[in-house]
PDB file of C-alpha atoms in Angstrom:
ATOM      1  CA  MET U 689      33.890 -70.712  73.981  1.00 42.00           C
ATOM      2  CA  ALA U 690      32.918 -71.971  77.421  1.00 50.00           C
ATOM      3  CA  LEU U 691      35.802 -74.423  77.310  1.00 49.00           C
ATOM      4  CA  ARG U 692      38.277 -71.694  76.402  1.00 49.00           C
ATOM      5  CA  ALA U 693      36.961 -69.442  79.177  1.00 53.00           C
ATOM      6  CA  GLY U 694      37.053 -72.247  81.716  1.00 50.00           C
ATOM      7  CA  LEU U 695      40.574 -73.288  80.802  1.00 48.00           C
ATOM      8  CA  ARG U 696      41.847 -69.724  80.828  1.00 52.00           C
ATOM      9  CA  SER U 697      40.237 -69.030  84.211  1.00 53.00           C
ATOM     10  CA  GLY U 698      42.112 -71.987  85.644  1.00 49.00           C
ATOM     11  CA  VAL U 699      39.029 -73.518  87.262  1.00 47.00           C
ATOM     12  CA  VAL U 700      39.039 -76.420  84.851  1.00 47.00           C
ATOM     13  CA  SER U 701      42.182 -78.468  85.303  1.00 46.00           C
ATOM     14  CA  SER U 702      40.649 -81.556  83.755  1.00 45.00           C
ATOM     15  CA  PHE U 703      37.283 -82.878  82.736  1.00 43.00           C
ATOM     16  CA  VAL U 704      35.651 -85.930  81.244  1.00 38.00           C
ATOM     17  CA  ILE U 705      33.397 -85.586  78.226  1.00 38.00           C
ATOM     18  CA  ARG U 706      30.235 -87.692  78.307  1.00 36.00           C
ATOM     19  CA  GLN U 707      28.670 -86.260  75.177  1.00 36.00           C
ATOM     20  CA  GLY U 708      30.364 -84.815  72.115  1.00 39.00           C
ATOM     21  CA  THR U 709      27.925 -82.147  70.991  1.00 33.00           C
ATOM     22  CA  ARG U 710      29.194 -79.176  68.985  1.00 38.00           C
ATOM     23  CA  VAL U 711      32.540 -80.858  68.632  1.00 39.00           C
ATOM     24  CA  TRP U 712      33.853 -78.717  65.810  1.00 42.00           C
ATOM     25  CA  GLN U 713      33.606 -75.581  67.927  1.00 46.00           C
ATOM     26  CA  GLY U 714      35.418 -77.400  70.709  1.00 51.00           C
ATOM     27  CA  PHE U 715      38.051 -78.682  68.307  1.00 52.00           C
ATOM     28  CA  LEU U 716      38.785 -75.158  67.051  1.00 54.00           C
ATOM     29  CA  ALA U 717      39.010 -73.900  70.642  1.00 57.00           C
ATOM     30  CA  LEU U 718      41.359 -76.736  71.561  1.00 58.00           C
ATOM     31  CA  ARG U 719      43.653 -75.998  68.625  1.00 58.00           C
ATOM     32  CA  ALA U 720      43.822 -72.332  69.614  1.00 59.00           C
ATOM     33  CA  ASP U 721      44.477 -73.176  73.256  1.00 57.00           C
ATOM     34  CA  LEU U 722      47.229 -75.633  72.372  1.00 57.00           C
ATOM     35  CA  ARG U 723      48.949 -72.953  70.279  1.00 59.00           C
ATOM     36  CA  SER U 724      48.623 -70.324  73.017  1.00 58.00           C
ATOM     37  CA  GLY U 725      49.878 -72.674  75.727  1.00 54.00           C
ATOM     38  CA  VAL U 726      46.689 -72.549  77.810  1.00 54.00           C
ATOM     39  CA  VAL U 727      46.201 -76.267  77.259  1.00 53.00           C
ATOM     40  CA  SER U 728      49.467 -78.082  77.870  1.00 51.00           C
ATOM     41  CA  SER U 729      48.303 -81.634  77.186  1.00 52.00           C
ATOM     42  CA  PHE U 730      45.362 -83.953  76.934  1.00 52.00           C
ATOM     43  CA  VAL U 731      44.899 -87.675  77.296  1.00 46.00           C
ATOM     44  CA  THR U 732      42.736 -89.882  75.115  1.00 44.00           C
ATOM     45  CA  ARG U 733      41.187 -93.176  76.145  1.00 42.00           C
ATOM     46  CA  GLN U 734      43.494 -94.899  73.678  1.00 45.00           C
ATOM     47  CA  GLY U 735      46.548 -93.254  75.264  1.00 47.00           C
ATOM     48  CA  LEU U 736      47.435 -91.244  72.178  1.00 43.00           C
ATOM     49  CA  SER U 737      49.861 -88.341  72.332  1.00 43.00           C
ATOM     50  CA  VAL U 738      48.649 -84.753  71.945  1.00 42.00           C
ATOM     51  CA  TRP U 739      49.147 -84.431  68.213  1.00 42.00           C
ATOM     52  CA  GLN U 740      47.908 -87.932  67.465  1.00 44.00           C
ATOM     53  CA  GLY U 741      44.952 -87.072  69.658  1.00 42.00           C
ATOM     54  CA  LEU U 742      44.252 -83.946  67.628  1.00 46.00           C
ATOM     55  CA  LEU U 743      43.920 -86.083  64.522  1.00 44.00           C
ATOM     56  CA  ALA U 744      41.698 -88.481  66.453  1.00 45.00           C
ATOM     57  CA  LEU U 745      39.561 -85.551  67.597  1.00 44.00           C
ATOM     58  CA  ARG U 746      38.752 -84.617  64.032  1.00 41.00           C
ATOM     59  CA  ALA U 747      37.466 -88.117  63.378  1.00 43.00           C
ATOM     60  CA  GLY U 748      36.083 -89.220  66.709  1.00 39.00           C
ATOM     61  CA  LEU U 749      35.286 -86.665  69.434  1.00 39.00           C
ATOM     62  CA  ARG U 750      31.605 -87.582  69.156  1.00 39.00           C
ATOM     63  CA  SER U 751      32.463 -91.151  70.114  1.00 44.00           C
ATOM     64  CA  GLY U 752      34.237 -90.057  73.294  1.00 43.00           C
ATOM     65  CA  VAL U 753      37.841 -90.573  72.197  1.00 37.00           C
ATOM     66  CA  VAL U 754      38.920 -87.634  74.319  1.00 39.00           C
ATOM     67  CA  SER U 755      38.487 -88.362  78.000  1.00 40.00           C
ATOM     68  CA  SER U 756      40.380 -85.536  79.676  1.00 40.00           C
ATOM     69  CA  PHE U 757      42.303 -82.299  79.302  1.00 37.00           C
ATOM     70  CA  VAL U 758      44.970 -80.796  81.529  1.00 34.00           C
ATOM     71  CA  ASN U 759      45.214 -77.057  82.127  1.00 32.00           C
ATOM     72  CA  ARG U 760      48.619 -75.408  82.551  1.00 33.00           C
ATOM     73  CA  GLN U 761      47.583 -72.245  84.388  1.00 34.00           C
ATOM     74  CA  GLY U 762      45.423 -71.652  87.465  1.00 35.00           C
ATOM     75  CA  ASN U 763      44.689 -67.916  87.506  1.00 26.00           C
ATOM     76  CA  ARG U 764      41.401 -65.974  87.874  1.00 32.00           C
ATOM     77  CA  VAL U 765      39.932 -68.728  90.001  1.00 33.00           C
ATOM     78  CA  TRP U 766      37.212 -66.737  91.752  1.00 39.00           C
ATOM     79  CA  GLN U 767      35.374 -66.066  88.494  1.00 41.00           C
ATOM     80  CA  GLY U 768      35.479 -69.801  87.936  1.00 46.00           C
ATOM     81  CA  LEU U 769      34.157 -70.484  91.434  1.00 49.00           C
ATOM     82  CA  LEU U 770      31.065 -68.418  90.659  1.00 50.00           C
ATOM     83  CA  ALA U 771      30.655 -70.304  87.377  1.00 54.00           C
ATOM     84  CA  LEU U 772      31.016 -73.642  89.167  1.00 54.00           C
ATOM     85  CA  ARG U 773      28.359 -72.739  91.729  1.00 56.00           C
ATOM     86  CA  ALA U 774      26.009 -71.738  88.909  1.00 57.00           C
ATOM     87  CA  ASP U 775      26.736 -74.920  86.973  1.00 55.00           C
ATOM     88  CA  LEU U 776      26.148 -77.106  90.032  1.00 56.00           C
ATOM     89  CA  ARG U 777      22.762 -75.458  90.518  1.00 58.00           C
ATOM     90  CA  SER U 778      21.825 -75.845  86.847  1.00 58.00           C
ATOM     91  CA  GLY U 779      23.017 -79.437  86.691  1.00 54.00           C
ATOM     92  CA  VAL U 780      25.623 -78.910  83.968  1.00 54.00           C
ATOM     93  CA  VAL U 781      28.330 -79.998  86.403  1.00 53.00           C
ATOM     94  CA  SER U 782      27.256 -83.265  87.982  1.00 52.00           C
ATOM     95  CA  SER U 783      30.262 -83.856  90.221  1.00 52.00           C
ATOM     96  CA  PHE U 784      33.835 -82.907  90.909  1.00 50.00           C
ATOM     97  CA  VAL U 785      36.709 -84.451  92.825  1.00 46.00           C
ATOM     98  CA  THR U 786      39.245 -82.578  94.938  1.00 43.00           C
ATOM     99  CA  ARG U 787      42.821 -83.647  95.537  1.00 41.00           C
ATOM    100  CA  GLN U 788      41.868 -84.274  99.160  1.00 43.00           C
ATOM    101  CA  GLY U 789      39.079 -86.625  98.081  1.00 47.00           C
ATOM    102  CA  LEU U 790      36.248 -84.467  99.445  1.00 44.00           C
ATOM    103  CA  SER U 791      32.650 -84.965  98.363  1.00 45.00           C
ATOM    104  CA  VAL U 792      30.936 -82.501  96.039  1.00 43.00           C
ATOM    105  CA  TRP U 793      29.386 -80.272  98.680  1.00 44.00           C
ATOM    106  CA  GLN U 794      32.368 -80.459 101.035  1.00 47.00           C
ATOM    107  CA  GLY U 795      34.520 -79.671  98.037  1.00 44.00           C
ATOM    108  CA  LEU U 796      32.368 -76.687  97.122  1.00 46.00           C
ATOM    109  CA  LEU U 797      32.848 -75.256 100.616  1.00 46.00           C
ATOM    110  CA  ALA U 798      36.572 -75.945 100.367  1.00 46.00           C
ATOM    111  CA  LEU U 799      36.638 -74.117  97.034  1.00 45.00           C
ATOM    112  CA  GLY U 800      35.544 -70.928  98.745  1.00 43.00           C
ATOM    113  CA  ALA U 801      38.626 -71.075 100.955  1.00 42.00           C
ATOM    114  CA  GLY U 802      41.214 -72.733  98.742  1.00 39.00           C
ATOM    115  CA  LEU U 803      40.629 -72.709  94.995  1.00 39.00           C
ATOM    116  CA  ARG U 804      43.658 -70.460  94.536  1.00 39.00           C
ATOM    117  CA  SER U 805      45.843 -73.235  95.920  1.00 46.00           C
ATOM    118  CA  GLY U 806      44.700 -75.681  93.235  1.00 45.00           C
ATOM    119  CA  MET U 807      42.561 -77.863  95.495  1.00 41.00           C
ATOM    120  CA  VAL U 808      40.250 -78.850  92.647  1.00 42.00           C
ATOM    121  CA  SER U 809      41.877 -81.371  90.372  1.00 45.00           C
ATOM    122  CA  SER U 810      39.011 -82.563  88.191  1.00 45.00           C
ATOM    123  CA  PHE U 811      35.404 -82.100  87.180  1.00 44.00           C
ATOM    124  CA  VAL U 812      32.874 -84.373  85.530  1.00 40.00           C
ATOM    125  CA  ILE U 813      30.395 -82.610  83.269  1.00 38.00           C
ATOM    126  CA  ARG U 814      27.141 -83.836  81.784  1.00 39.00           C
ATOM    127  CA  GLN U 815      27.553 -82.181  78.393  1.00 36.00           C
ATOM    128  CA  GLY U 816      30.787 -81.877  76.479  1.00 38.00           C
ATOM    129  CA  ASN U 817      30.022 -78.464  74.997  1.00 29.00           C
ATOM    130  CA  ARG U 818      29.660 -76.612  78.323  1.00 30.00           C
ATOM    131  CA  VAL U 819      32.080 -76.458  81.227  1.00 28.00           C
TER     132      VAL U 819
END
C-alpha cells in the first residue's frame, strides 16, 4: 500500500529494494499499478523485460531480483515531500540522489523548492515493504 501511494504521489520515481519482506503484497500492488499505468516500467538486475520480470517477481523478489521501478507520473509531490521528511527522520529512507547530484540534506532542502520539477530521480530505502 505504501508503494502504491508513493508511486501515485509521484515522489518515488525509482527505488532499490534491499530487503524483500511482504513481497506478495508488493507484487499485487505492482500488478495493479502496471495495469493502471502508474508504473510504466521496471528493471531487474538480470535485465529482464517488464513481463518477464513479473514472472521473476513471483519466484524471486525475496532474493532481490527487482532492483528498481520507474514511475510515469509526478503529481501530488508535496504530500510526498512530507512523507520523505518523516521517513528520513525515522530511518526508513537511508539516502536519495537528485539529478543534480546533491547530497541527502542539500537534496532535502532542494526538494522544498523544486520537487514539482522532478529534481528527485531516485531513493534508496532500507526496507522493501515501505517507501
